[in-house]
Amino acid sequence: MSLAAPRPAPLAGVRVLDLSRVLAGPWAGQLLGDLGADVVKVERPGVGDDTRAWGPPYLLDRQGHSTGEAAYFLCANRNKRSVTIDLAAPDGQALVRRLAQQADVLLENFKQGGLAQYGLDAKSMLALNPRLVVCSITGFGQTGPYAQRGGYDFLIQGMGGLMSLTGRAEGTEGAGPQKVGVPLTDIMTGLYATIAVQAALAERERSGLGQHIDLALLDVQIAVLANQASSYLNSGSVPERMGNAHPTVVPYQDFPTADGDMILAIGNDGQFARFCTAAGHPEWAADERFSTNPQRVVNRATLIPLMRQATVLRTTLEWTATLDPVAVPCGPINRLDEVFADEHVRSRGVRIELPHPTAGHVPLVANPIRLSGSPVEYRRAPPLLGEHTDEVLVDWLGLADHEIARLRRHGVL
């Protein structure tokens, strides 16, 4: 029996003009590209996306020398073609307008009103191409008293409440607010942008019209506070930092072992009872102070020290070998070298490599979306600055060689 031919990528045929830089917008562009869209990244001639220089570390060439391509840039820019255009030049602005007329989606993360000076703002672009979906990503949105402010992930983690919930509890050593170890607000905004763009494209199938998406990092950060925001809104009680502990589930935190630390993520009373048996303390599960989660939350200060005295008697590996067979969620706290060496991670193909014109190949992290019928495609490594300028101008606009040469002579490209 012959296998069915693979179906086209979900977003095959969708053209994305990506004017964004740094992380939130490029993250959305990469996701759209992974799903099959033709993503054209517009960058400043000679400079490019700011993150190209955000190193070290840099990608190494075949001889082990730096290519000048920062690892930061590589994380968010595969499956794109790079075009250099000077937006400050009238000819450059005209070129972007022509590209926008051929596009389905325009991504941008200029400050509020920043593109209006070039005539490239959402209102102008939608007048040129009413079917265009324009996604504007800013720190604080298109409206409101903070709209003119610049927004950065670290700043928004603080202003949006995340840092008030992250870090060691007050009164303990090293207490104080902490940012998350990756720019999570930018990444979550990129995910929301991807969802919003696809929703607008689906709606366009009915209305025939594009629209403007106003996406703010601050709005996203507050939205992803999830249970903590809901707890505050419904109780009026302001959550406090608890280190690795959970505000409403116990035990759900890190515990010391004989050779390091492990995570216990016990989410129900049955799991707790099985842990107690495996730990040699079945009496804990029978104790009315600990038998139910609400009681364990109330008596957290009594239970956790007892558990720590027990967990330190075995190694992390011994605990996982004991608890995995009885379905008690636990695991090590891995460094990144241990993450990528993990047999399960390796079996899932989370690390990929793509051919690169100067380095030979570039290692990247795979897209976690696994579609059975139209899987993610890895077509292009993160591009060199301006690598596809001529190709795109011919492909999208049909420009002749002499027209491209004129633009290059005038410093537009």
Tab-separated table of C-alpha atoms in Angstrom:
chain	number	residue	atom	x	y	z
A	1	MET	CA	0.000	0.000	0.000
A	2	SER	CA	1.477	3.343	-1.027
A	3	LEU	CA	1.809	6.097	1.517
A	4	ALA	CA	-0.202	9.273	1.008
A	5	ALA	CA	1.777	12.183	-0.388
A	6	PRO	CA	2.705	14.779	2.233
A	7	ARG	CA	0.310	17.683	2.334
A	8	PRO	CA	1.527	21.264	1.780
A	9	ALA	CA	2.731	23.136	4.841
A	10	PRO	CA	-0.167	24.798	6.720
A	11	LEU	CA	0.843	28.329	5.716
A	12	ALA	CA	2.274	27.540	2.280
A	13	GLY	CA	1.556	30.452	-0.047
A	14	VAL	CA	1.310	33.024	2.746
A	15	ARG	CA	3.730	35.924	2.305
A	16	VAL	CA	5.037	37.676	5.429
A	17	LEU	CA	6.914	40.978	5.323
A	18	ASP	CA	8.851	41.139	8.594
A	19	LEU	CA	10.036	44.607	9.637
A	20	SER	CA	10.610	43.542	13.253
A	21	ARG	CA	13.848	43.285	15.204
A	22	VAL	CA	15.240	41.688	18.362
A	23	LEU	CA	12.948	38.894	19.647
A	24	ALA	CA	9.140	39.164	19.970
A	25	GLY	CA	8.469	39.981	16.307
A	26	PRO	CA	11.227	37.750	14.896
A	27	TRP	CA	9.971	34.873	17.075
A	28	ALA	CA	6.539	35.220	15.455
A	29	GLY	CA	8.133	35.446	12.013
A	30	GLN	CA	10.133	32.278	12.614
A	31	LEU	CA	7.032	30.383	13.737
A	32	LEU	CA	5.117	31.500	10.654
A	33	GLY	CA	8.096	30.476	8.516
A	34	ASP	CA	8.297	27.067	10.204
A	35	LEU	CA	4.632	26.563	9.298
A	36	GLY	CA	5.375	27.223	5.641
A	37	ALA	CA	5.016	30.968	5.129
A	38	ASP	CA	7.462	32.819	2.871
A	39	VAL	CA	8.971	35.261	5.391
A	40	VAL	CA	11.013	38.191	4.091
A	41	LYS	CA	13.010	39.941	6.819
A	42	VAL	CA	13.754	43.602	6.048
A	43	GLU	CA	16.943	44.870	7.712
A	44	ARG	CA	19.061	48.014	7.739
A	45	PRO	CA	21.875	47.936	5.171
A	46	GLY	CA	25.254	47.267	6.744
A	47	VAL	CA	23.794	46.803	10.240
A	48	GLY	CA	20.809	44.494	10.244
A	49	ASP	CA	18.818	43.270	13.213
A	50	ASP	CA	20.340	44.487	16.496
A	51	THR	CA	20.720	40.902	17.725
A	52	ARG	CA	23.207	40.056	14.974
A	53	ALA	CA	25.758	41.826	17.207
A	54	TRP	CA	24.472	40.592	20.561
A	55	GLY	CA	27.423	38.341	21.324
A	56	PRO	CA	29.571	36.523	22.097
A	57	PRO	CA	28.991	33.679	21.541
A	58	TYR	CA	29.029	33.730	17.749
A	59	LEU	CA	28.545	31.005	15.170
A	60	LEU	CA	31.910	29.537	14.119
A	61	ASP	CA	32.929	28.856	10.518
A	62	ARG	CA	34.454	25.636	9.204
A	63	GLN	CA	37.905	26.731	10.454
A	64	GLY	CA	36.622	27.529	13.933
A	65	HIS	CA	36.682	31.298	13.457
A	66	SER	CA	33.832	33.643	14.346
A	67	THR	CA	31.378	34.370	11.538
A	68	GLY	CA	30.109	37.456	13.362
A	69	GLU	CA	26.626	35.902	13.506
A	70	ALA	CA	25.518	36.058	17.152
A	71	ALA	CA	23.926	32.957	18.666
A	72	TYR	CA	21.119	35.232	19.883
A	73	PHE	CA	20.164	36.119	16.298
A	74	LEU	CA	20.236	32.479	15.267
A	75	CYS	CA	17.566	31.468	17.800
A	76	ALA	CA	14.745	33.444	16.128
A	77	ASN	CA	15.447	33.835	12.426
A	78	ARG	CA	15.436	30.546	10.539
A	79	ASN	CA	13.119	30.009	7.550
A	80	LYS	CA	13.464	33.654	6.487
A	81	ARG	CA	14.991	35.508	3.573
A	82	SER	CA	16.968	38.646	4.445
A	83	VAL	CA	16.571	41.817	2.376
A	84	THR	CA	18.376	45.080	3.153
A	85	ILE	CA	16.376	48.284	2.605
A	86	ASP	CA	17.025	51.778	3.983
A	87	LEU	CA	13.646	52.893	5.343
A	88	ALA	CA	14.913	56.465	5.706
A	89	ALA	CA	15.348	56.745	1.922
A	90	PRO	CA	12.258	57.657	-0.136
A	91	ASP	CA	13.121	54.908	-2.633
A	92	GLY	CA	13.398	52.467	0.262
A	93	GLN	CA	9.977	53.461	1.559
A	94	ALA	CA	8.502	53.061	-1.909
A	95	LEU	CA	10.074	49.603	-2.134
A	96	VAL	CA	8.544	48.513	1.184
A	97	ARG	CA	5.127	49.747	0.015
A	98	ARG	CA	5.448	47.661	-3.125
A	99	LEU	CA	6.438	44.611	-1.070
A	100	ALA	CA	3.486	45.200	1.274
A	101	GLN	CA	1.129	45.183	-1.694
A	102	GLN	CA	2.333	41.645	-2.448
A	103	ALA	CA	2.220	40.473	1.166
A	104	ASP	CA	-0.450	38.819	3.284
A	105	VAL	CA	1.081	39.788	6.630
A	106	LEU	CA	3.258	42.650	7.852
A	107	LEU	CA	5.050	42.280	11.205
A	108	GLU	CA	6.568	45.348	12.878
A	109	ASN	CA	7.739	46.371	16.322
A	110	PHE	CA	8.583	50.044	15.905
A	111	LYS	CA	7.606	52.400	18.712
A	112	GLN	CA	4.023	53.624	18.524
A	113	GLY	CA	3.826	56.013	15.555
A	114	GLY	CA	7.393	55.201	14.491
A	115	LEU	CA	6.492	54.061	10.982
A	116	ALA	CA	4.131	56.974	10.299
A	117	GLN	CA	7.090	59.252	9.514
A	118	TYR	CA	7.878	56.962	6.589
A	119	GLY	CA	4.281	56.510	5.473
A	120	LEU	CA	4.551	52.834	6.423
A	121	ASP	CA	2.136	52.755	9.367
A	122	ALA	CA	-0.792	50.321	9.567
A	123	LYS	CA	-3.359	52.834	8.287
A	124	SER	CA	-1.253	53.634	5.223
A	125	MET	CA	-0.451	49.994	4.501
A	126	LEU	CA	-4.093	48.906	4.793
A	127	ALA	CA	-5.092	51.698	2.403
A	128	LEU	CA	-2.612	50.275	-0.122
A	129	ASN	CA	-3.551	46.626	0.501
A	130	PRO	CA	-6.916	46.157	2.250
A	131	ARG	CA	-6.285	42.382	2.545
A	132	LEU	CA	-3.080	42.917	4.544
A	133	VAL	CA	-2.842	41.729	8.160
A	134	VAL	CA	-0.633	44.208	10.045
A	135	CYS	CA	0.667	43.046	13.426
A	136	SER	CA	2.205	45.846	15.511
A	137	ILE	CA	4.166	44.752	18.596
A	138	THR	CA	5.081	47.427	21.138
A	139	GLY	CA	5.882	47.579	24.821
A	140	PHE	CA	2.657	49.249	25.872
A	141	GLY	CA	0.266	49.179	22.909
A	142	GLN	CA	-1.095	51.734	20.468
A	143	THR	CA	-3.220	53.540	23.086
A	144	GLY	CA	-2.959	54.588	26.730
A	145	PRO	CA	-0.709	56.921	28.712
A	146	TYR	CA	2.404	54.750	28.227
A	147	ALA	CA	1.963	54.223	24.465
A	148	GLN	CA	5.006	56.344	23.554
A	149	ARG	CA	7.369	54.517	25.891
A	150	GLY	CA	9.852	51.950	24.673
A	151	GLY	CA	9.303	48.502	26.093
A	152	TYR	CA	11.875	45.794	26.823
A	153	ASP	CA	11.380	42.318	28.222
A	154	PHE	CA	13.213	42.941	31.508
A	155	LEU	CA	11.316	46.179	32.109
A	156	ILE	CA	7.984	44.524	31.357
A	157	GLN	CA	8.719	41.541	33.617
A	158	GLY	CA	9.043	44.074	36.392
A	159	MET	CA	6.110	46.328	35.515
A	160	GLY	CA	3.815	43.408	34.678
A	161	GLY	CA	4.162	41.650	38.034
A	162	LEU	CA	6.210	38.608	37.030
A	163	MET	CA	9.266	39.613	39.051
A	164	SER	CA	7.142	40.164	42.135
A	165	LEU	CA	6.349	36.433	41.981
A	166	THR	CA	9.822	35.176	41.037
A	167	GLY	CA	12.687	34.730	43.486
A	168	ARG	CA	13.315	33.587	47.038
A	169	ALA	CA	10.761	34.353	49.717
A	170	GLU	CA	11.172	37.467	51.839
A	171	GLY	CA	13.239	36.809	54.951
A	172	THR	CA	15.372	34.100	53.318
A	173	GLU	CA	18.952	34.370	52.085
A	174	GLY	CA	19.117	35.921	48.623
A	175	ALA	CA	15.544	37.211	48.795
A	176	GLY	CA	14.385	39.758	46.251
A	177	PRO	CA	12.680	40.028	42.873
A	178	GLN	CA	14.195	38.074	39.973
A	179	LYS	CA	13.623	38.056	36.249
A	180	VAL	CA	13.098	34.757	34.471
A	181	GLY	CA	16.321	33.373	32.957
A	182	VAL	CA	15.079	33.759	29.366
A	183	PRO	CA	13.190	36.744	27.842
A	184	LEU	CA	9.881	35.043	28.466
A	185	THR	CA	7.672	38.106	27.866
A	186	ASP	CA	9.129	38.587	24.381
A	187	ILE	CA	8.691	34.911	23.585
A	188	MET	CA	5.110	34.775	24.835
A	189	THR	CA	4.320	37.928	22.841
A	190	GLY	CA	5.726	36.212	19.747
A	191	LEU	CA	3.435	33.253	20.398
A	192	TYR	CA	0.387	35.493	20.841
A	193	ALA	CA	1.341	37.365	17.669
A	194	THR	CA	1.485	34.099	15.727
A	195	ILE	CA	-1.954	33.092	16.999
A	196	ALA	CA	-3.395	36.521	16.245
A	197	VAL	CA	-1.995	36.575	12.702
A	198	GLN	CA	-3.423	33.149	11.910
A	199	ALA	CA	-6.799	34.158	13.372
A	200	ALA	CA	-6.833	37.309	11.204
A	201	LEU	CA	-5.936	35.277	8.118
A	202	ALA	CA	-8.771	32.852	8.874
A	203	GLU	CA	-11.213	35.750	9.323
A	204	ARG	CA	-10.026	37.227	6.019
A	205	GLU	CA	-11.308	34.110	4.289
A	206	ARG	CA	-14.821	35.245	5.306
A	207	SER	CA	-14.593	39.030	5.045
A	208	GLY	CA	-11.958	39.433	2.348
A	209	LEU	CA	-10.327	42.112	4.494
A	210	GLY	CA	-7.184	42.365	6.569
A	211	GLN	CA	-6.926	44.207	9.879
A	212	HIS	CA	-4.532	45.787	12.375
A	213	ILE	CA	-3.387	43.744	15.396
A	214	ASP	CA	-2.321	45.830	18.410
A	215	LEU	CA	-0.158	43.626	20.636
A	216	ALA	CA	1.561	44.963	23.765
A	217	LEU	CA	4.225	43.221	25.827
A	218	LEU	CA	2.663	44.547	29.032
A	219	ASP	CA	-0.768	43.167	28.118
A	220	VAL	CA	0.773	39.780	27.357
A	221	GLN	CA	2.791	39.704	30.574
A	222	ILE	CA	-0.308	40.371	32.648
A	223	ALA	CA	-2.326	37.813	30.676
A	224	VAL	CA	0.181	35.022	31.379
A	225	LEU	CA	0.146	35.605	35.136
A	226	ALA	CA	-2.616	32.994	34.903
A	227	ASN	CA	-3.493	31.447	38.285
A	228	GLN	CA	-1.601	34.116	40.226
A	229	ALA	CA	-3.587	36.952	38.651
A	230	SER	CA	-6.816	35.018	39.141
A	231	SER	CA	-5.973	34.371	42.785
A	232	TYR	CA	-5.410	38.073	43.392
A	233	LEU	CA	-8.566	39.168	41.537
A	234	ASN	CA	-10.712	36.678	43.409
A	235	SER	CA	-9.221	37.057	46.870
A	236	GLY	CA	-7.787	40.552	47.003
A	237	SER	CA	-4.655	39.050	48.541
A	238	VAL	CA	-1.393	40.022	46.822
A	239	PRO	CA	0.737	36.903	46.091
A	240	GLU	CA	4.287	36.922	47.397
A	241	ARG	CA	7.484	35.310	46.194
A	242	MET	CA	7.840	31.714	47.343
A	243	GLY	CA	11.033	30.602	45.645
A	244	ASN	CA	10.368	27.229	44.005
A	245	ALA	CA	7.298	26.465	46.100
A	246	HIS	CA	3.747	26.543	44.731
A	247	PRO	CA	1.198	28.866	46.333
A	248	THR	CA	-1.697	26.380	46.300
A	249	VAL	CA	-0.196	22.893	45.793
A	250	VAL	CA	2.010	21.072	48.345
A	251	PRO	CA	4.491	19.427	47.933
A	252	TYR	CA	5.359	21.025	44.591
A	253	GLN	CA	8.946	22.321	44.721
A	254	ASP	CA	12.622	21.398	44.840
A	255	PHE	CA	14.041	19.040	47.454
A	256	PRO	CA	17.659	18.230	48.376
A	257	THR	CA	19.043	14.787	47.575
A	258	ALA	CA	22.243	13.001	48.517
A	259	ASP	CA	24.000	14.357	45.424
A	260	GLY	CA	22.119	17.527	44.499
A	261	ASP	CA	18.490	18.485	44.107
A	262	MET	CA	15.321	17.193	42.492
A	263	ILE	CA	11.842	18.431	41.661
A	264	LEU	CA	8.751	16.866	43.190
A	265	ALA	CA	5.555	17.939	41.402
A	266	ILE	CA	2.887	16.139	43.433
A	267	GLY	CA	-0.491	17.297	42.165
A	268	ASN	CA	-3.011	15.178	44.063
A	269	ASP	CA	-3.538	13.182	47.242
A	270	GLY	CA	-2.996	9.808	45.568
A	271	GLN	CA	0.438	10.834	44.350
A	272	PHE	CA	1.298	12.086	47.825
A	273	ALA	CA	0.260	8.800	49.423
A	274	ARG	CA	2.406	6.837	46.952
A	275	PHE	CA	5.368	9.118	47.640
A	276	CYS	CA	5.003	8.602	51.384
A	277	THR	CA	5.016	4.822	50.955
A	278	ALA	CA	8.059	4.956	48.662
A	279	ALA	CA	9.837	7.251	51.125
A	280	GLY	CA	9.184	4.876	54.019
A	281	HIS	CA	6.775	7.241	55.761
A	282	PRO	CA	3.222	6.020	55.052
A	283	GLU	CA	2.144	7.685	58.309
A	284	TRP	CA	2.393	11.114	56.633
A	285	ALA	CA	-0.431	10.300	54.245
A	286	ALA	CA	-2.613	9.152	57.168
A	287	ASP	CA	-1.877	12.266	59.239
A	288	GLU	CA	-4.882	14.610	59.072
A	289	ARG	CA	-2.496	17.558	58.798
A	290	PHE	CA	-1.160	16.200	55.498
A	291	SER	CA	-3.796	13.834	54.081
A	292	THR	CA	-5.372	16.395	51.718
A	293	ASN	CA	-3.830	19.173	49.655
A	294	PRO	CA	-5.677	22.007	51.471
A	295	GLN	CA	-4.320	20.657	54.763
A	296	ARG	CA	-0.830	20.329	53.326
A	297	VAL	CA	-0.971	23.963	52.191
A	298	VAL	CA	-1.961	25.058	55.698
A	299	ASN	CA	0.716	22.879	57.312
A	300	ARG	CA	3.415	23.439	54.700
A	301	ALA	CA	5.938	24.696	57.284
A	302	THR	CA	5.685	21.414	59.192
A	303	LEU	CA	5.601	18.980	56.272
A	304	ILE	CA	8.387	20.315	54.056
A	305	PRO	CA	11.192	20.020	56.661
A	306	LEU	CA	10.122	16.415	57.360
A	307	MET	CA	10.269	15.606	53.658
A	308	ARG	CA	13.669	17.270	53.248
A	309	GLN	CA	15.090	15.050	55.996
A	310	ALA	CA	13.967	12.033	53.981
A	311	THR	CA	14.871	13.122	50.452
A	312	VAL	CA	18.474	13.882	51.354
A	313	LEU	CA	19.083	10.183	52.123
A	314	ARG	CA	19.007	9.068	48.451
A	315	THR	CA	20.527	10.348	45.218
A	316	THR	CA	18.448	12.063	42.551
A	317	LEU	CA	18.782	9.020	40.285
A	318	GLU	CA	17.678	6.699	43.085
A	319	TRP	CA	14.603	8.844	43.706
A	320	THR	CA	13.585	8.956	40.058
A	321	ALA	CA	14.116	5.208	39.757
A	322	THR	CA	11.879	4.707	42.814
A	323	LEU	CA	9.150	7.230	42.049
A	324	ASP	CA	8.744	6.888	38.266
A	325	PRO	CA	7.335	3.331	38.484
A	326	VAL	CA	4.672	4.461	40.989
A	327	ALA	CA	3.676	7.524	38.907
A	328	VAL	CA	4.945	10.213	41.247
A	329	PRO	CA	6.178	13.143	39.090
A	330	CYS	CA	9.813	13.887	39.836
A	331	GLY	CA	13.014	14.709	38.035
A	332	PRO	CA	16.430	16.347	38.140
A	333	ILE	CA	17.264	20.043	37.717
A	334	ASN	CA	19.337	19.841	34.557
A	335	ARG	CA	21.977	22.161	33.146
A	336	LEU	CA	21.670	22.766	29.404
A	337	ASP	CA	24.407	20.250	28.601
A	338	GLU	CA	22.385	17.663	30.521
A	339	VAL	CA	19.175	18.735	28.773
A	340	PHE	CA	20.581	18.136	25.289
A	341	ALA	CA	22.290	14.887	26.390
A	342	ASP	CA	19.068	13.462	27.832
A	343	GLU	CA	18.052	10.281	26.007
A	344	HIS	CA	14.409	11.346	25.736
A	345	VAL	CA	15.298	14.789	24.396
A	346	ARG	CA	17.622	13.157	21.856
A	347	SER	CA	14.937	10.692	20.808
A	348	ARG	CA	12.513	13.571	20.154
A	349	GLY	CA	14.961	15.287	17.799
A	350	VAL	CA	14.893	18.562	19.717
A	351	ARG	CA	18.358	19.531	18.432
A	352	ILE	CA	18.557	20.051	14.681
A	353	GLU	CA	21.219	21.236	12.247
A	354	LEU	CA	20.723	23.219	9.046
A	355	PRO	CA	23.218	23.928	6.233
A	356	HIS	CA	24.828	27.364	6.549
A	357	PRO	CA	26.768	29.197	3.812
A	358	THR	CA	29.757	30.197	5.971
A	359	ALA	CA	29.654	27.818	8.941
A	360	GLY	CA	28.815	24.637	7.028
A	361	HIS	CA	25.969	23.973	9.435
A	362	VAL	CA	24.243	25.683	12.336
A	363	PRO	CA	22.785	23.904	15.401
A	364	LEU	CA	19.278	25.028	16.384
A	365	VAL	CA	16.372	24.003	18.601
A	366	ALA	CA	13.516	22.298	16.759
A	367	ASN	CA	10.005	23.681	16.618
A	368	PRO	CA	7.940	21.744	19.207
A	369	ILE	CA	4.811	21.669	16.987
A	370	ARG	CA	4.380	18.171	15.579
A	371	LEU	CA	1.745	17.939	12.841
A	372	SER	CA	1.045	14.471	11.464
A	373	GLY	CA	-0.112	15.470	7.995
A	374	SER	CA	1.729	18.699	7.215
A	375	PRO	CA	4.789	18.815	9.457
A	376	VAL	CA	7.025	21.784	10.194
A	377	GLU	CA	9.623	22.398	7.495
A	378	TYR	CA	13.206	23.515	8.055
A	379	ARG	CA	14.015	25.120	4.708
A	380	ARG	CA	16.564	27.805	5.525
A	381	ALA	CA	19.168	28.558	8.167
A	382	PRO	CA	19.040	32.034	9.712
A	383	PRO	CA	20.089	34.256	6.800
A	384	LEU	CA	23.194	36.323	6.301
A	385	LEU	CA	22.503	40.050	6.219
A	386	GLY	CA	20.968	40.887	2.839
A	387	GLU	CA	21.598	37.364	1.558
A	388	HIS	CA	18.373	37.260	-0.455
A	389	THR	CA	17.908	40.910	-1.476
A	390	ASP	CA	18.140	40.393	-5.231
A	391	GLU	CA	16.256	37.098	-5.106
A	392	VAL	CA	13.256	38.573	-3.267
A	393	LEU	CA	13.067	41.744	-5.358
A	394	VAL	CA	12.884	39.592	-8.475
A	395	ASP	CA	10.585	36.986	-6.904
A	396	TRP	CA	8.055	39.332	-5.274
A	397	LEU	CA	8.323	42.433	-7.484
A	398	GLY	CA	9.838	41.272	-10.749
A	399	LEU	CA	12.518	43.993	-10.657
A	400	ALA	CA	15.041	43.961	-13.478
A	401	ASP	CA	18.763	43.695	-12.783
A	402	HIS	CA	19.381	47.318	-13.788
A	403	GLU	CA	16.693	48.532	-11.342
A	404	ILE	CA	18.286	46.582	-8.488
A	405	ALA	CA	21.724	47.912	-9.489
A	406	ARG	CA	20.405	51.500	-9.423
A	407	LEU	CA	18.929	51.042	-5.936
A	408	ARG	CA	22.218	49.602	-4.728
A	409	ARG	CA	24.221	52.473	-6.229
A	410	HIS	CA	22.015	54.954	-4.371
A	411	GLY	CA	22.530	53.148	-1.053
A	412	VAL	CA	18.919	52.033	-0.747
A	413	LEU	CA	19.840	48.324	-0.518
